[in-house]
Every structure is written in structure tokens, then in C-alpha cells.
């Protein structure tokens, strides 16, 4: 897709097709340019972090695959993120985990401070990126028995509460420094592999821990707190303390953000259907855009029907301004930078598709009871020249259109990634 004249001609034709349906493509592209996607750092090193050479261990999440070239240091990870972002249209954000601290020696997680993220913040500033943040409640000796904030061991529970408090200070610092609120998310692995007798105790303790963590009010211009539930994980198949119902209740009662991860529900449940329900009761939402495949909740995001439906809900319900779109997947079996580029570009494509929908027209059909026309129109929309608009958007944003980004990733692989052992 090098021919920019061809891209422009194709766009003009597409623009006319959409205009005939009452859709202003220019308006859609301008709006699209304002939507920031929070790209997760952990795709770049298989959720390893830089605390130890061993990387990910325990916590019910697992990256599979052995593709060469993963980032081994923060500098390498930043370089890889920069490469990926250079191939993605628009201005976005970086989502960091606490285990990516640069401490220059052992610092316990409950003692982390903003200064341990100074290089990240400085780099984000230089690259014009906002940042989001996450406590890391896994891959740690104090999480070895599968319990953290819900632990019955008071010393362990306290340690993780302190970690949570530290993370909120770090998040607030990032938000203040970067001039955009830092969504600081809490996901914990706590649960049982087999059927528990006491389902109530751990949940009571989790509530207490969250209350302690969140006790100190913070400036919402700097920090937004989010909580993320899950149906099950590896090693927590029978019982997860922080279930969806638990956190939905917690978020509503405490006015924090709810995080919905697309891979965290029963396979027949869809997050797209939950948005309008949840948004009736919470002010703001964090999404972890992911793709569940059988037991895995974290495959690379593709332009699936569900991704399109998710974006449609955000646009149709006018929820974009109340939603923080974050990505959460990790695949170690393919080029990790390509994984970022594919997933992030697909998320943006889904939003564009939704912005190009003649929603008012469809709503009218529905309101008039013409459900035949509704179905017919929705199906016809699928073959409109969306690709021409997308390519034009990429060209306009000075990033490769079509599949031209892949050649750049291959060059980077040859020149940079291959030299990492
Ligand atoms: C795990 C959660 C969580 C993590 C990241 C690394 O099931 O989805 O969001 O994937 O924090
Ligand atoms: Zn998640």
C-alpha cells in the first residue's frame, strides 16, 4: 500500500458511499483521532517484569510460546514500544505494571515509590504519552499460596495492602506529571483450584483490604482507581475471590472504575452486552480488550465480531468519554511487536467501523418496528468500503497503510530483536 494517490482515490469513492447513508467520514476520522488506546507494556516481555531473571511465575496467568527477541530490560522494552507505536495511527497511552519498576537493586513491592518509575515517566513525557498503572499481585513469594489481598495471613494481607497504597501514590504521581489521569487497576489472582468450604471469608477480607487501600482520597484529575474481576484462572478454577459480581458491587458502592476484561467471562457471555448495563450504575469504565480462546483469556486481539460489537456499544451508547480502553493480551509465539501492532490497530479499526455506522438511521428503523430493514441494513454495512477509509486514516497519520507495517517489523526483527539471546 505505497501508492498514496490510489489510497486517496479509493477514499474519495468510499466517502461518497458513506455520505449516501448520511455518514460523514471526515467527522468520523477526526473523532477517531481523539481516542487514546492504553497499550499494555507486558506484551513485550511475556508478563515478565524486571525484578528477576525468572520472569512470570504463579498467579494464574501464563504466556506460552518461545519466539525469540523478547525485551530483557526497560530500555529494550521502551524501544520496542516506540517501534510499535510508530506503526499505529493516533496518540496513545502506555499501561505499566508495578513489576517494571527500575529500582537498581532489591526494593520490596510494598516500598515502591514514584522515583522507581522516573525513567518511564520521563520517557512518556518525551513521547507525548499518557500512562496507566497496575499493582502486581502475582509472580512473588508472598503470592505463592494463591492469596494476596484476601489472604488469611495478616502479614501477607497487610503487605499487599501496602503495595496497593504504594501503587496509588505512583499512579497519582504519573497522572500529575503527565497531565492526564492515570487509571490504576487492581487485579489479584486469589482463589482456589478446588471447591472451597468458605467462600465468604476471603471476600470479606478482600473488601477490607480494598477499603484500606482506597481510604485516602486522591485527586481524580491525577488518579482513577479500577478493580478487575475474573471468572477463573489457572489454579483458581473452582473459586475466584474477586469475581465479577464482587467487583461490580464494590465499584458501585465505592465509586471506583470497574474493569471488564473480555477474556474473563463464560465463553458465551460477551462484554459488549454488559457495557450499557454497567454504565447505568458506574461513572467510568476500564476495558481490558482481549480475546479469549477456550481456557486462555489473552490471545492477540483481532477484528472479531465481538470486538466490533464492543466498539459499536461504546459509540451507540455515547460511552467513549466515560470509557478507558486498555489492551490486555500476551502471545510469546509470534513477533511481540507485531502482536502489539495487530491488536492495537484492530482496536482502532473497530472504533472506526462503529463511527462509520449510520446509527441514527438504524435507530429509526428499530423505533418504527421495521426489524427487517434493521437486519438488512446491518448486513449491507459489512461490505461497505471500510478498508479504503482505514488506509486513508493511516496515511493521514503518517503510518503505514495496509500491511506495509509488517515489513518494518521484519527489519526491526533482523536488526534489533535477533541480537537478543
Ligand atoms: C489477569 C488480568 C490482568 C493481567 C494483567 C497482566 O487475568 O487480566 O489484567 O492480565 O494485569
Ligand atoms: Zn485484564
Short mmCIF file of C-alpha atoms and ligand atoms in Angstrom, two decimals:
data_model
loop_
_atom_site.label_atom_id
_atom_site.label_comp_id
_atom_site.label_asym_id
_atom_site.label_seq_id
_atom_site.Cartn_x
_atom_site.Cartn_y
_atom_site.Cartn_z
CA UNK A 1 0.00 0.00 0.00
CA UNK A 2 2.62 2.51 -1.02
CA UNK A 3 0.56 4.31 -3.60
CA UNK A 4 -0.86 7.26 -1.68
CA UNK A 5 -2.65 8.58 -4.77
CA UNK A 6 -4.50 5.28 -5.06
CA UNK A 7 -5.36 5.47 -1.39
CA UNK A 8 -6.80 8.94 -1.83
CA UNK A 9 -8.84 7.98 -4.87
CA UNK A 10 -10.25 4.94 -3.11
CA UNK A 11 -11.07 7.14 -0.11
CA UNK A 12 -12.99 9.66 -2.22
CA UNK A 13 -15.18 6.88 -3.60
CA UNK A 14 -15.70 5.44 -0.14
CA UNK A 15 -16.54 8.88 1.23
CA UNK A 16 -19.36 9.16 -1.33
CA UNK A 17 -20.74 5.75 -0.46
CA UNK A 18 -20.85 6.62 3.24
CA UNK A 19 -22.24 10.09 2.55
CA UNK A 20 -25.15 8.49 0.71
CA UNK A 21 -26.05 6.84 4.01
CA UNK A 22 -25.69 10.10 5.89
CA UNK A 23 -22.27 9.26 7.36
CA UNK A 24 -19.59 11.96 7.38
CA UNK A 25 -16.26 10.10 7.08
CA UNK A 26 -14.20 13.21 7.86
CA UNK A 27 -16.08 13.70 11.11
CA UNK A 28 -15.55 10.05 11.96
CA UNK A 29 -11.80 10.31 11.34
CA UNK A 30 -11.48 13.45 13.42
CA UNK A 31 -13.28 11.78 16.32
CA UNK A 32 -11.18 8.65 15.93
CA UNK A 33 -8.04 10.74 16.30
CA UNK A 34 -9.11 11.74 19.81
CA UNK A 35 -9.46 8.17 21.10
CA UNK A 36 -6.40 7.02 23.03
CA UNK A 37 -5.79 3.31 23.47
CA UNK A 38 -3.77 2.26 26.50
CA UNK A 39 -1.19 -0.15 25.16
CA UNK A 40 -0.01 -2.67 27.73
CA UNK A 41 3.73 -2.97 28.30
CA UNK A 42 3.53 -6.65 29.21
CA UNK A 43 3.08 -7.99 25.67
CA UNK A 44 6.71 -7.02 25.11
CA UNK A 45 8.28 -9.44 27.59
CA UNK A 46 5.67 -12.13 28.25
CA UNK A 47 4.49 -10.50 31.51
CA UNK A 48 7.95 -10.95 32.98
CA UNK A 49 8.87 -7.64 34.55
CA UNK A 50 12.40 -6.75 35.57
CA UNK A 51 12.54 -7.88 39.18
CA UNK A 52 14.19 -11.20 38.49
CA UNK A 53 15.55 -13.12 35.53
CA UNK A 54 12.96 -15.84 36.09
CA UNK A 55 10.02 -13.68 34.98
CA UNK A 56 6.39 -14.75 35.24
CA UNK A 57 5.65 -17.35 37.88
CA UNK A 58 2.35 -18.07 39.55
CA UNK A 59 -0.81 -16.04 39.63
CA UNK A 60 -2.88 -17.96 37.17
CA UNK A 61 -1.71 -16.18 34.05
CA UNK A 62 0.75 -17.63 31.60
CA UNK A 63 2.37 -16.60 28.34
CA UNK A 64 3.00 -19.53 26.01
CA UNK A 65 5.46 -19.64 23.13
CA UNK A 66 9.19 -19.16 22.69
CA UNK A 67 9.53 -16.61 19.90
CA UNK A 68 13.00 -15.07 20.09
CA UNK A 69 13.73 -11.45 20.85
CA UNK A 70 11.74 -10.54 23.95
CA UNK A 71 12.72 -7.36 25.77
CA UNK A 72 15.13 -8.06 28.63
CA UNK A 73 15.49 -4.58 30.06
CA UNK A 74 13.37 -1.48 30.45
CA UNK A 75 15.38 0.25 27.73
CA UNK A 76 14.70 -2.59 25.31
CA UNK A 77 11.03 -2.62 26.22
CA UNK A 78 10.76 1.13 25.66
CA UNK A 79 12.48 0.84 22.29
CA UNK A 80 10.07 -1.93 21.29
CA UNK A 81 7.04 0.08 22.41
CA UNK A 82 8.30 3.05 20.40
CA UNK A 83 8.64 0.84 17.34
CA UNK A 84 5.11 -0.49 17.74
CA UNK A 85 3.63 2.97 18.32
CA UNK A 86 5.34 4.28 15.18
CA UNK A 87 3.18 1.84 13.19
CA UNK A 88 -0.12 2.70 14.87
CA UNK A 89 -2.15 5.77 13.89
CA UNK A 90 -3.08 8.26 16.63
CA UNK A 91 -1.82 9.35 20.06
CA UNK A 92 -1.99 6.66 22.69
CA UNK A 93 -1.01 5.68 26.22
CA UNK A 94 1.25 3.17 27.91
CA UNK A 95 -0.08 0.82 30.55
CA UNK A 96 2.62 -0.22 33.01
CA UNK A 97 2.75 -2.86 35.75
CA UNK A 98 4.49 -2.31 39.09
CA UNK A 99 6.96 -5.12 38.37
CA UNK A 100 8.51 -2.94 35.65
CA UNK A 101 9.99 -0.63 38.28
CA UNK A 102 13.60 0.35 37.82
CA UNK A 103 14.96 0.10 41.33
CA UNK A 104 18.64 -0.54 40.72
CA UNK A 105 18.61 -3.21 43.43
CA UNK A 106 16.07 -5.01 45.54
CA UNK A 107 13.10 -2.90 46.61
CA UNK A 108 10.11 -4.73 48.05
CA UNK A 109 6.82 -4.11 46.31
CA UNK A 110 5.29 -2.50 49.38
CA UNK A 111 8.13 0.01 49.34
CA UNK A 112 7.90 1.10 45.73
CA UNK A 113 7.87 4.84 45.18
CA UNK A 114 7.32 7.21 42.27
CA UNK A 115 11.08 7.62 41.92
CA UNK A 116 11.37 3.99 40.82
CA UNK A 117 9.36 4.90 37.72
CA UNK A 118 11.16 8.14 36.93
CA UNK A 119 12.64 6.85 33.67
CA UNK A 120 9.25 5.63 32.48
CA UNK A 121 7.61 8.96 33.25
CA UNK A 122 10.40 10.92 31.62
CA UNK A 123 10.18 8.71 28.54
CA UNK A 124 6.39 9.03 28.41
CA UNK A 125 6.72 12.81 28.57
CA UNK A 126 9.26 12.83 25.77
CA UNK A 127 6.96 10.69 23.63
CA UNK A 128 3.76 12.56 24.47
CA UNK A 129 2.16 9.52 26.07
CA UNK A 130 -0.24 9.32 28.97
CA UNK A 131 0.30 6.43 31.37
CA UNK A 132 -1.83 3.95 33.24
CA UNK A 133 -0.68 1.67 36.02
CA UNK A 134 -1.30 -1.68 37.74
CA UNK A 135 -0.30 -3.22 41.03
CA UNK A 136 1.47 -6.55 40.54
CA UNK A 137 -0.08 -9.11 42.86
CA UNK A 138 1.49 -12.18 41.25
CA UNK A 139 4.94 -13.62 40.46
CA UNK A 140 6.01 -13.12 44.07
CA UNK A 141 6.87 -15.32 47.05
CA UNK A 142 4.12 -13.65 49.08
CA UNK A 143 1.58 -14.77 46.46
CA UNK A 144 2.85 -18.34 46.34
CA UNK A 145 -0.19 -19.92 48.03
CA UNK A 146 -2.55 -18.12 45.67
CA UNK A 147 -3.77 -15.47 48.09
CA UNK A 148 -2.81 -11.79 48.34
CA UNK A 149 -5.33 -9.10 49.36
CA UNK A 150 -7.70 -11.85 50.53
CA UNK A 151 -5.07 -13.78 52.45
CA UNK A 152 -5.96 -15.11 55.89
CA UNK A 153 -2.35 -14.45 56.90
CA UNK A 154 -2.50 -10.93 58.30
CA UNK A 155 1.16 -10.21 57.49
CA UNK A 156 0.69 -11.18 53.85
CA UNK A 157 -2.59 -9.34 53.52
CA UNK A 158 -1.03 -6.24 55.02
CA UNK A 159 1.97 -6.47 52.66
CA UNK A 160 -0.33 -6.39 49.63
CA UNK A 161 -2.46 -3.58 51.04
CA UNK A 162 0.75 -1.60 51.37
CA UNK A 163 1.60 -2.47 47.79
CA UNK A 164 -1.80 -1.19 46.70
CA UNK A 165 -1.32 2.06 48.61
CA UNK A 166 2.14 2.48 47.10
CA UNK A 167 0.72 1.91 43.60
CA UNK A 168 -1.95 4.56 44.06
CA UNK A 169 0.74 7.09 45.03
CA UNK A 170 2.75 6.10 41.99
CA UNK A 171 -0.30 6.33 39.73
CA UNK A 172 -1.20 9.76 41.11
CA UNK A 173 2.34 10.91 40.52
CA UNK A 174 2.24 9.69 36.91
CA UNK A 175 -1.09 11.40 36.33
CA UNK A 176 0.14 14.66 37.79
CA UNK A 177 3.41 14.62 35.87
CA UNK A 178 1.79 13.74 32.56
CA UNK A 179 -1.28 15.94 32.92
CA UNK A 180 -3.77 13.14 32.35
CA UNK A 181 -5.36 10.85 34.95
CA UNK A 182 -3.58 7.56 35.44
CA UNK A 183 -6.04 4.67 35.65
CA UNK A 184 -4.58 2.41 38.33
CA UNK A 185 -6.04 -1.05 38.15
CA UNK A 186 -6.18 -3.81 40.72
CA UNK A 187 -6.36 -7.41 39.65
CA UNK A 188 -5.48 -10.18 42.10
CA UNK A 189 -5.19 -13.91 41.43
CA UNK A 190 -6.75 -15.01 44.72
CA UNK A 191 -8.77 -18.19 44.58
CA UNK A 192 -8.85 -21.95 44.91
CA UNK A 193 -8.20 -24.72 42.43
CA UNK A 194 -10.75 -26.92 44.14
CA UNK A 195 -14.08 -26.40 45.81
CA UNK A 196 -13.77 -24.20 48.91
CA UNK A 197 -15.82 -24.51 52.05
CA UNK A 198 -15.54 -20.86 52.96
CA UNK A 199 -16.41 -18.60 50.05
CA UNK A 200 -17.36 -15.74 52.30
CA UNK A 201 -14.22 -15.22 54.41
CA UNK A 202 -11.85 -14.34 51.56
CA UNK A 203 -14.39 -11.94 50.06
CA UNK A 204 -14.89 -10.22 53.39
CA UNK A 205 -11.11 -9.84 53.69
CA UNK A 206 -10.80 -8.56 50.11
CA UNK A 207 -13.37 -5.87 50.82
CA UNK A 208 -11.50 -4.87 53.96
CA UNK A 209 -8.20 -4.73 52.05
CA UNK A 210 -9.66 -2.61 49.26
CA UNK A 211 -11.23 -0.28 51.82
CA UNK A 212 -7.84 0.16 53.47
CA UNK A 213 -6.10 0.71 50.14
CA UNK A 214 -8.62 3.26 48.93
CA UNK A 215 -9.12 5.01 52.26
CA UNK A 216 -7.09 8.03 51.25
CA UNK A 217 -8.97 10.17 48.73
CA UNK A 218 -6.92 11.19 45.73
CA UNK A 219 -7.33 13.89 43.12
CA UNK A 220 -9.34 12.36 40.28
CA UNK A 221 -7.50 14.57 37.83
CA UNK A 222 -4.41 12.51 38.64
CA UNK A 223 -5.64 9.08 39.65
CA UNK A 224 -8.60 6.88 38.78
CA UNK A 225 -8.92 3.60 40.70
CA UNK A 226 -10.21 0.49 38.92
CA UNK A 227 -10.97 -3.06 40.03
CA UNK A 228 -10.93 -6.10 37.72
CA UNK A 229 -12.79 -9.36 38.24
CA UNK A 230 -12.38 -12.74 36.63
CA UNK A 231 -14.31 -15.96 36.29
CA UNK A 232 -11.44 -18.38 36.74
CA UNK A 233 -7.69 -18.69 36.26
CA UNK A 234 -5.11 -21.43 36.02
CA UNK A 235 -5.06 -22.84 39.53
CA UNK A 236 -8.19 -20.97 40.58
CA UNK A 237 -10.72 -22.94 38.57
CA UNK A 238 -13.27 -23.51 41.32
CA UNK A 239 -13.33 -20.19 43.10
CA UNK A 240 -12.09 -16.68 42.40
CA UNK A 241 -12.43 -14.25 45.29
CA UNK A 242 -12.62 -11.17 43.06
CA UNK A 243 -15.48 -12.28 40.87
CA UNK A 244 -17.46 -10.02 38.55
CA UNK A 245 -20.36 -9.66 40.99
CA UNK A 246 -17.97 -8.83 43.81
CA UNK A 247 -16.28 -6.01 41.95
CA UNK A 248 -19.44 -4.72 40.29
CA UNK A 249 -20.86 -4.28 43.77
CA UNK A 250 -17.64 -2.77 45.04
CA UNK A 251 -17.36 -0.32 42.15
CA UNK A 252 -20.95 0.87 42.51
CA UNK A 253 -20.74 1.20 46.28
CA UNK A 254 -17.37 2.96 46.29
CA UNK A 255 -17.49 4.99 43.08
CA UNK A 256 -14.39 3.43 41.56
CA UNK A 257 -13.99 2.29 37.98
CA UNK A 258 -14.99 -1.22 37.03
CA UNK A 259 -12.63 -3.05 34.70
CA UNK A 260 -14.21 -5.51 32.29
CA UNK A 261 -11.72 -7.88 30.68
CA UNK A 262 -13.13 -9.52 27.55
CA UNK A 263 -11.41 -12.79 28.42
CA UNK A 264 -12.81 -13.03 31.94
CA UNK A 265 -16.30 -14.39 31.42
CA UNK A 266 -18.02 -17.57 30.34
CA UNK A 267 -17.36 -18.14 26.63
CA UNK A 268 -20.99 -17.43 25.73
CA UNK A 269 -21.07 -14.18 27.70
CA UNK A 270 -19.99 -11.01 25.94
CA UNK A 271 -18.68 -7.77 27.39
CA UNK A 272 -20.43 -5.81 24.62
CA UNK A 273 -23.76 -6.66 26.24
CA UNK A 274 -22.56 -5.70 29.72
CA UNK A 275 -21.48 -2.14 28.94
CA UNK A 276 -24.90 -0.49 28.88
CA UNK A 277 -25.93 -2.41 31.99
CA UNK A 278 -22.84 -1.44 33.97
CA UNK A 279 -22.80 2.15 32.70
CA UNK A 280 -26.25 2.66 34.18
CA UNK A 281 -24.62 2.40 37.59
CA UNK A 282 -20.91 3.30 37.30
CA UNK A 283 -19.47 6.61 36.12
CA UNK A 284 -16.49 5.28 34.24
CA UNK A 285 -15.33 2.01 32.83
CA UNK A 286 -11.95 0.46 32.15
CA UNK A 287 -11.85 -2.13 29.40
CA UNK A 288 -9.24 -4.82 29.07
CA UNK A 289 -9.59 -5.63 25.43
CA UNK A 290 -8.50 -9.19 24.93
CA UNK A 291 -9.58 -12.36 23.15
CA UNK A 292 -10.50 -15.49 24.99
CA UNK A 293 -9.82 -18.80 23.28
CA UNK A 294 -11.04 -21.85 25.24
CA UNK A 295 -9.17 -21.69 28.56
CA UNK A 296 -6.94 -18.78 27.61
CA UNK A 297 -8.13 -15.24 28.18
CA UNK A 298 -5.31 -13.39 26.48
CA UNK A 299 -4.93 -14.10 22.76
CA UNK A 300 -3.93 -11.23 20.45
CA UNK A 301 -6.90 -9.02 19.69
CA UNK A 302 -8.32 -9.37 16.18
CA UNK A 303 -11.18 -7.64 14.41
CA UNK A 304 -13.72 -10.19 15.56
CA UNK A 305 -17.48 -9.77 15.65
CA UNK A 306 -17.23 -9.24 19.38
CA UNK A 307 -14.61 -6.53 19.05
CA UNK A 308 -16.80 -4.76 16.50
CA UNK A 309 -19.82 -5.16 18.79
CA UNK A 310 -17.85 -3.73 21.72
CA UNK A 311 -16.91 -0.61 19.77
CA UNK A 312 -20.48 -0.26 18.48
CA UNK A 313 -21.76 -0.22 22.04
CA UNK A 314 -19.26 2.50 23.02
CA UNK A 315 -20.29 4.65 20.08
CA UNK A 316 -24.02 3.93 20.05
CA UNK A 317 -24.34 4.47 23.79
CA UNK A 318 -22.17 7.59 23.68
CA UNK A 319 -19.85 5.99 26.24
CA UNK A 320 -16.48 6.82 24.67
CA UNK A 321 -15.85 9.73 27.02
CA UNK A 322 -16.56 7.58 30.08
CA UNK A 323 -14.53 4.59 28.93
CA UNK A 324 -10.80 3.92 29.18
CA UNK A 325 -9.80 1.45 26.51
CA UNK A 326 -6.86 -0.68 27.58
CA UNK A 327 -5.43 -3.75 25.90
CA UNK A 328 -4.58 -6.95 27.73
CA UNK A 329 -3.12 -9.84 25.81
CA UNK A 330 0.21 -11.61 25.57
CA UNK A 331 1.43 -14.03 22.97
CA UNK A 332 5.01 -15.31 23.06
CA UNK A 333 4.63 -17.43 19.92
CA UNK A 334 4.82 -14.60 17.38
CA UNK A 335 6.84 -11.42 16.97
CA UNK A 336 5.83 -9.43 20.04
CA UNK A 337 5.91 -6.07 18.31
CA UNK A 338 3.67 -7.42 15.57
CA UNK A 339 1.31 -8.66 18.28
CA UNK A 340 1.04 -5.12 19.67
CA UNK A 341 0.58 -3.60 16.23
CA UNK A 342 -2.07 -6.11 15.15
CA UNK A 343 -4.05 -5.86 18.38
CA UNK A 344 -3.90 -2.08 18.67
CA UNK A 345 -4.65 -1.44 15.02
CA UNK A 346 -7.61 -3.83 15.27
CA UNK A 347 -8.97 -1.95 18.28
CA UNK A 348 -8.74 1.33 16.36
CA UNK A 349 -10.32 -0.28 13.28
CA UNK A 350 -13.24 -1.46 15.40
CA UNK A 351 -13.83 2.07 16.71
CA UNK A 352 -13.65 3.44 13.17
CA UNK A 353 -16.15 0.85 11.94
CA UNK A 354 -18.53 1.90 14.68
CA UNK A 355 -18.04 5.61 13.94
CA UNK A 356 -18.91 4.93 10.30
CA UNK A 357 -22.25 3.40 11.18
CA UNK A 358 -25.45 5.28 10.21
CA UNK A 359 -26.66 4.85 13.77
CA UNK A 360 -29.49 7.38 13.64
CA UNK A 361 -30.96 5.65 10.62
CA UNK A 362 -30.74 2.23 12.27
CA UNK A 363 -32.30 3.54 15.45
CA UNK A 364 -35.20 4.94 13.50
CA UNK A 365 -35.86 1.60 11.82
CA UNK A 366 -35.83 -0.06 15.20
CA UNK A 367 -38.11 2.57 16.75
CA UNK A 368 -40.56 2.18 13.89
CA UNK A 369 -40.57 -1.56 14.35
CA UNK A 370 -39.04 -2.23 10.95
CA UNK A 371 -36.79 -5.01 12.18
CA UNK A 372 -36.49 -6.39 8.66
CA UNK A 373 -34.81 -3.22 7.45
CA UNK A 374 -32.64 -3.17 10.58
CA UNK A 375 -31.23 -6.60 9.85
CA UNK A 376 -30.90 -5.97 6.12
CA UNK A 377 -29.05 -2.69 6.66
CA UNK A 378 -26.71 -4.07 9.31
CA UNK A 379 -25.69 -6.81 6.89
CA UNK A 380 -25.24 -4.43 3.95
CA UNK A 381 -22.94 -2.26 6.10
CA UNK A 382 -20.50 -5.15 6.32
CA UNK A 383 -19.47 -4.82 2.69
CA UNK A 384 -19.04 -1.04 2.57
CA UNK A 385 -15.51 0.13 1.61
CA UNK A 386 -14.30 0.46 5.17
CA UNK A 387 -10.74 -0.56 4.24
CA UNK A 388 -10.39 2.47 2.00
CA UNK A 389 -11.24 4.79 4.89
CA UNK A 390 -8.85 2.96 7.21
CA UNK A 391 -5.95 3.16 4.76
CA UNK A 392 -6.58 6.84 4.25
CA UNK A 393 -6.60 7.38 8.03
CA UNK A 394 -3.23 5.61 8.33
CA UNK A 395 -1.71 7.68 5.53
CA UNK A 396 -3.09 10.87 7.04
CA UNK A 397 -1.50 9.91 10.37
CA UNK A 398 1.83 9.16 8.68
CA UNK A 399 1.88 5.46 9.49
CA UNK A 400 1.93 2.58 7.01
CA UNK A 401 -1.38 1.70 5.37
CA UNK A 402 -2.48 -1.85 4.68
CA UNK A 403 0.12 -4.47 5.58
CA UNK A 404 3.13 -2.21 4.92
CA UNK A 405 3.85 -2.06 8.68
CA UNK A 406 4.89 -5.71 8.65
CA UNK A 407 7.97 -5.07 6.51
CA UNK A 408 9.12 -2.53 9.10
CA UNK A 409 8.67 -5.02 11.91
CA UNK A 410 10.71 -7.58 9.95
CA UNK A 411 13.55 -5.09 9.52
CA UNK A 412 13.47 -4.33 13.25
CA UNK A 413 13.49 -8.04 13.98
CA UNK A 414 16.54 -8.53 11.82
CA UNK A 415 18.45 -5.51 13.13
CA UNK A 416 17.44 -5.45 16.78
CA UNK A 417 15.50 -8.46 18.08
CA UNK A 418 17.80 -11.11 16.58
CA UNK A 419 20.71 -9.71 18.59
CA UNK A 420 18.96 -10.53 21.86
CA UNK A 421 19.70 -14.02 23.10
C1 LIG B 1 -5.30 -11.34 34.55
C2 LIG B 1 -5.82 -9.98 34.30
C3 LIG B 1 -4.80 -8.88 34.42
C4 LIG B 1 -3.48 -9.23 33.77
C5 LIG B 1 -2.53 -8.07 33.67
C6 LIG B 1 -1.14 -8.52 33.40
O1 LIG B 1 -6.21 -12.30 34.30
O2 LIG B 1 -6.43 -9.92 33.06
O3 LIG B 1 -5.33 -7.71 33.92
O4 LIG B 1 -3.63 -9.79 32.52
O5 LIG B 1 -2.62 -7.28 34.77
ZN1 LIG B 2 -7.07 -7.98 32.36
#
